[in-house]
mmCIF file of C-alpha atoms in Angstrom:
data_model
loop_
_atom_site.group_PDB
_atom_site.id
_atom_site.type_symbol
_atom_site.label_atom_id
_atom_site.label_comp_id
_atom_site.label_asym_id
_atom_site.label_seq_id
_atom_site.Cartn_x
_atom_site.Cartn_y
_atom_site.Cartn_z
ATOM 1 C CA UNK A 298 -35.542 35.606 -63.353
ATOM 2 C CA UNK A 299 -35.492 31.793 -63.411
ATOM 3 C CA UNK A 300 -32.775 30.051 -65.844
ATOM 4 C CA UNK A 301 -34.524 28.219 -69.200
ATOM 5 C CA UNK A 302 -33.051 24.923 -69.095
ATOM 6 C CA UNK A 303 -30.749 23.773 -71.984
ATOM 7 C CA UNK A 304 -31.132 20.784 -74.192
ATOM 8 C CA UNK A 305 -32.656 17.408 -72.083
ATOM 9 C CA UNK A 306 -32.527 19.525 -69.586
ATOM 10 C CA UNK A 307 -35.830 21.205 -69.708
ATOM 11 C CA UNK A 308 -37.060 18.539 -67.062
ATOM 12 C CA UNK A 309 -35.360 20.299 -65.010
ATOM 13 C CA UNK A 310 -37.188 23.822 -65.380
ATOM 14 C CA UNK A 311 -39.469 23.426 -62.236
ATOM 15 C CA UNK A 312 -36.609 22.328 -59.973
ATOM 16 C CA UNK A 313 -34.351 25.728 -60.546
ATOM 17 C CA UNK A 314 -33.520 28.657 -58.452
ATOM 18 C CA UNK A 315 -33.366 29.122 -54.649
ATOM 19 C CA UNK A 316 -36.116 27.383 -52.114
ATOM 20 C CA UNK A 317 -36.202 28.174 -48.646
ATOM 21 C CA UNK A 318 -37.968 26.617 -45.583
ATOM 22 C CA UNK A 319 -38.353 24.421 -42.435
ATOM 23 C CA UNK A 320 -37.837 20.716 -41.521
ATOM 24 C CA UNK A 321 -37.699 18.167 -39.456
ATOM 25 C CA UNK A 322 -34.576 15.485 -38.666
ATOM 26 C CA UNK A 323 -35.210 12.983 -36.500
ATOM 27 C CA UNK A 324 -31.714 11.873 -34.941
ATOM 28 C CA UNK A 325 -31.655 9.025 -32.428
ATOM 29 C CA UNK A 326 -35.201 9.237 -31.689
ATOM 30 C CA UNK A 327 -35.312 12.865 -30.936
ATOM 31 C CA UNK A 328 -37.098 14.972 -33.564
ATOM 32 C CA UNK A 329 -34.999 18.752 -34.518
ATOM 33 C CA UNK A 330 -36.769 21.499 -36.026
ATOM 34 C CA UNK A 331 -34.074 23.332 -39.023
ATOM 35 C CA UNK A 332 -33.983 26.565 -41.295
ATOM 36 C CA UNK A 333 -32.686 25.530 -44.957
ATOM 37 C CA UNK A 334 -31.918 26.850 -48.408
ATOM 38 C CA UNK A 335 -31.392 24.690 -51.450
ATOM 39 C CA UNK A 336 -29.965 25.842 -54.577
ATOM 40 C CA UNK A 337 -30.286 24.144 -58.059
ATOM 41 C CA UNK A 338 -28.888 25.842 -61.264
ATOM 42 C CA UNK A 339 -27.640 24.873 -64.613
ATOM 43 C CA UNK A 340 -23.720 26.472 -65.829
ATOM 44 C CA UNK A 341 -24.266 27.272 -69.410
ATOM 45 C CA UNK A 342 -25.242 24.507 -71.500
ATOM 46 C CA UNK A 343 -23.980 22.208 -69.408
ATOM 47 C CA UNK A 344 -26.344 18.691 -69.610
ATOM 48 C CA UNK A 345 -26.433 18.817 -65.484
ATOM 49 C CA UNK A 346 -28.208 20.721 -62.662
ATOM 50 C CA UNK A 347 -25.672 21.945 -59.901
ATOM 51 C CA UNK A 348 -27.176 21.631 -56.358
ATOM 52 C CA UNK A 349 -26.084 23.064 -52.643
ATOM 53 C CA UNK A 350 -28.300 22.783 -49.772
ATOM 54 C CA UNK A 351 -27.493 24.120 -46.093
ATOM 55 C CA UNK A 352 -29.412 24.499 -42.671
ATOM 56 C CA UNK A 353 -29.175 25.958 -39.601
ATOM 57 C CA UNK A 354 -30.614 24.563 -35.934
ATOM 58 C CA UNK A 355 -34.177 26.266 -35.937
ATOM 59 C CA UNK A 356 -33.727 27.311 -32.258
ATOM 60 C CA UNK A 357 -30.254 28.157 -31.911
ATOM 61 C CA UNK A 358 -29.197 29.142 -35.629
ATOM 62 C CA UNK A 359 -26.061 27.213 -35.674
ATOM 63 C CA UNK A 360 -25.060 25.328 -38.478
ATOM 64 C CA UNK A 361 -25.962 21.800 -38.938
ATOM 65 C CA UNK A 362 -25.523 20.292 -42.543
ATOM 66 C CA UNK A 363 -24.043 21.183 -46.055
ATOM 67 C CA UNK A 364 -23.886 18.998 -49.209
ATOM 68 C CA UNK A 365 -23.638 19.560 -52.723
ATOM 69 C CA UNK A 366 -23.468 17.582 -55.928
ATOM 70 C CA UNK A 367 -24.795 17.403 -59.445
ATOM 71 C CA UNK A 368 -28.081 16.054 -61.021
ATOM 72 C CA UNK A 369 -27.768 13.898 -64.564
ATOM 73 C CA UNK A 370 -30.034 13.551 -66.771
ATOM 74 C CA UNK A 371 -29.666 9.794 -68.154
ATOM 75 C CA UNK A 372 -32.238 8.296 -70.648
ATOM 76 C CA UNK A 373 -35.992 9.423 -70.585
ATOM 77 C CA UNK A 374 -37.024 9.414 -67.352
ATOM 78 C CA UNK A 375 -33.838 8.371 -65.586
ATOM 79 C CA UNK A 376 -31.778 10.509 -63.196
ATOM 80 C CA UNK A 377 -28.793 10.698 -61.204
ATOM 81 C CA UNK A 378 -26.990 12.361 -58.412
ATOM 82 C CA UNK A 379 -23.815 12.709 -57.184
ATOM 83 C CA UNK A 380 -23.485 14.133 -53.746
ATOM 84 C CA UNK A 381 -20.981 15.052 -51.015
ATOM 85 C CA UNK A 382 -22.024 15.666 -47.019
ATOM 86 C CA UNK A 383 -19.830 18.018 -45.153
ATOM 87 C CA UNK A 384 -19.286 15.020 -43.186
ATOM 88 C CA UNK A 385 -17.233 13.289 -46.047
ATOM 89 C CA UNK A 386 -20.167 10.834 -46.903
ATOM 90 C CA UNK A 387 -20.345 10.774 -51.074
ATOM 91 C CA UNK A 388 -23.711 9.181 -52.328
ATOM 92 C CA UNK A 389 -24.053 7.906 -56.052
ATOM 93 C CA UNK A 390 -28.259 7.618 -56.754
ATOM 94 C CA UNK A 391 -30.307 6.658 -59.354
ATOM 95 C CA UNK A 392 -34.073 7.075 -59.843
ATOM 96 C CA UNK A 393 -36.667 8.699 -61.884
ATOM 97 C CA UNK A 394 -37.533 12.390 -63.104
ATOM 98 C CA UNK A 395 -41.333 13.494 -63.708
ATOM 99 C CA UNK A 396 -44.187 14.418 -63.742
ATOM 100 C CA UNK A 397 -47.544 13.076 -61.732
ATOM 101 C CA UNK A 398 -50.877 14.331 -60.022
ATOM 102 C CA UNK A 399 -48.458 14.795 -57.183
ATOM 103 C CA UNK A 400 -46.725 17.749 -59.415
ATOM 104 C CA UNK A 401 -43.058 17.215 -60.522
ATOM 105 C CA UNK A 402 -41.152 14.158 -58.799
ATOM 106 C CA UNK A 403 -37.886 13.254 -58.337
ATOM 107 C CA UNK A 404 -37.147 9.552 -56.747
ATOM 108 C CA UNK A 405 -33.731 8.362 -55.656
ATOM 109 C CA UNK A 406 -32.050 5.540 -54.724
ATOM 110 C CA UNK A 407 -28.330 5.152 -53.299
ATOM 111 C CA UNK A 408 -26.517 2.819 -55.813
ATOM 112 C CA UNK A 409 -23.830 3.628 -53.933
ATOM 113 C CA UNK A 410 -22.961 5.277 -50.348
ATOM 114 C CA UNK A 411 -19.215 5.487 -49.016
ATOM 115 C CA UNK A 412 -17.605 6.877 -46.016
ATOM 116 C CA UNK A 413 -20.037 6.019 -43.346
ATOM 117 C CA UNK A 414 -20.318 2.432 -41.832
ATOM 118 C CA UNK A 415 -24.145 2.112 -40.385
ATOM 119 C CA UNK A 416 -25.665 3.636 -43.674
ATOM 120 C CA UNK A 417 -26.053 1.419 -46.296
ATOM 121 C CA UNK A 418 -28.897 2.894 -47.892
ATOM 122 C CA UNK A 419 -30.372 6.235 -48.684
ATOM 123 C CA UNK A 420 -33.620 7.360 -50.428
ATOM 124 C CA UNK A 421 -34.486 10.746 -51.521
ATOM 125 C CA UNK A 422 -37.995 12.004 -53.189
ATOM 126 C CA UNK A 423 -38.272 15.604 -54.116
ATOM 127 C CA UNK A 424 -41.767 16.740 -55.307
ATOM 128 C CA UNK A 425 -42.279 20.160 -56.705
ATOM 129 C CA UNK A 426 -45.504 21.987 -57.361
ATOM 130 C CA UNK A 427 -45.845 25.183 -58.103
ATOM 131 C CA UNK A 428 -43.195 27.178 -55.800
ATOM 132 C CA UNK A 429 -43.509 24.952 -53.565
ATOM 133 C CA UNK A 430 -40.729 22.302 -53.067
ATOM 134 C CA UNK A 431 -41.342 19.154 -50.276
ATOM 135 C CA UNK A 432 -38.700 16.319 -49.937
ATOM 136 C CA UNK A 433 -38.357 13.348 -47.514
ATOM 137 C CA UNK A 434 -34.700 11.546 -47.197
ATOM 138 C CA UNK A 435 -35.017 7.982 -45.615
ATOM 139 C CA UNK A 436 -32.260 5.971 -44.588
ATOM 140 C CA UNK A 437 -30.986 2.470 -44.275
ATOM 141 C CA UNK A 438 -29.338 1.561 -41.179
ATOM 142 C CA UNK A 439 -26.718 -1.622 -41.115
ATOM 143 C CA UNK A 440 -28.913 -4.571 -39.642
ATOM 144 C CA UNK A 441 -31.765 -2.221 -39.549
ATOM 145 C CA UNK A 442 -35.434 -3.432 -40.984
ATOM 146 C CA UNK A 443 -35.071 -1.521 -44.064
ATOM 147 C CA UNK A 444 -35.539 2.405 -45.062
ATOM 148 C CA UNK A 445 -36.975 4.770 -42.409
ATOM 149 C CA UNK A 446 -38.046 8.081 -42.507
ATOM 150 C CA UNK A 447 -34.982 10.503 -41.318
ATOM 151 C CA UNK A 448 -36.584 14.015 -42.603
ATOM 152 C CA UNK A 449 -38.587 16.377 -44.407
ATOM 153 C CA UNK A 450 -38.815 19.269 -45.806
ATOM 154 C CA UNK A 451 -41.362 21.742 -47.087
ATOM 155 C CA UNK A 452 -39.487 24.716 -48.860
ATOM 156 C CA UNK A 453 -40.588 27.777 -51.008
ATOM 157 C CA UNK A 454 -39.093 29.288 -53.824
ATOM 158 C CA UNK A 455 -37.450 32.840 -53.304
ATOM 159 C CA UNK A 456 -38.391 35.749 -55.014
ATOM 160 C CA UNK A 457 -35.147 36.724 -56.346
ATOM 161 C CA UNK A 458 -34.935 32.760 -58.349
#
């Protein structure tokens, strides 16, 4: 059974458990079709929301990304995360938490993004409705014309959450 979410935390409630699904990176041009899994859980009474998310090449089933972090609740409506890429890139974002005609949103921006050199900027937007979790990551090249779409997401909630 799903987790009830502790103190400020009950924003959180429609974000917990497991979510599974398919996406899309596009990576020099070339689009990628990938498996994932995202986690999102809350230790005790904690006042944060653990995350993990991993995929796997669609076609071939190899491995392709890992990251993990923590989401903060800040002030009403305010929310950060602190993330790590298996690649060694650490993001620090801030944004808002929730809730629209869209269903529950999420919307990130990097304050902060070390250990990569052409990324300066990253945006995140998860929106959950329902079991049903879609997100969109854009990113900020150095000398580029701004945030572009990198991928998406469209991911279900597991049973067993």
């Amino acid at each position: 059974s799903r987790q009830r979410p502790t103190h400020k935390m009950s924003a959180w409630a429609a974000y917990l458990g497991t979510w599974e699904g398919e996406g899309v990176v596009t990576v020099h041009g070339k689009e990628i079709g990938y498996k994932e899994t995202i986690e999102m859980w809350q230790e005790g009474e904690r006042p944060f929301l653990c995350y993990r998310q991993r995929t796997s090449n669609k076609a071939a089933g190899f491995p392709m990304h890992f990251e993990s972090g923590f989401f903060r609740v800040l002030e009403a409506g305010r929310v950060e995360l602190a993330v790590t890429q298996c690649t060694g890139v650490l993001e620090l974002q801030g944004g808002t938490l929730g809730e629209t005609a869209e269903g529950h949103v999420m919307d990130l921006q990097s304050t902060q993004v070390v250990n990569v050199s052409k990324v300066q900027e990253i945006h995140r937007k998860f929106t959950v409705k329902g079991d049903t979790m879609e997100y969109t990551v854009g990113l900020g090249l150095v000398g580029g014309g701004g945030v572009t779409p990198h991928l998406s997401a469209k991911l279900t909630r597991s049973a067993s959450a």
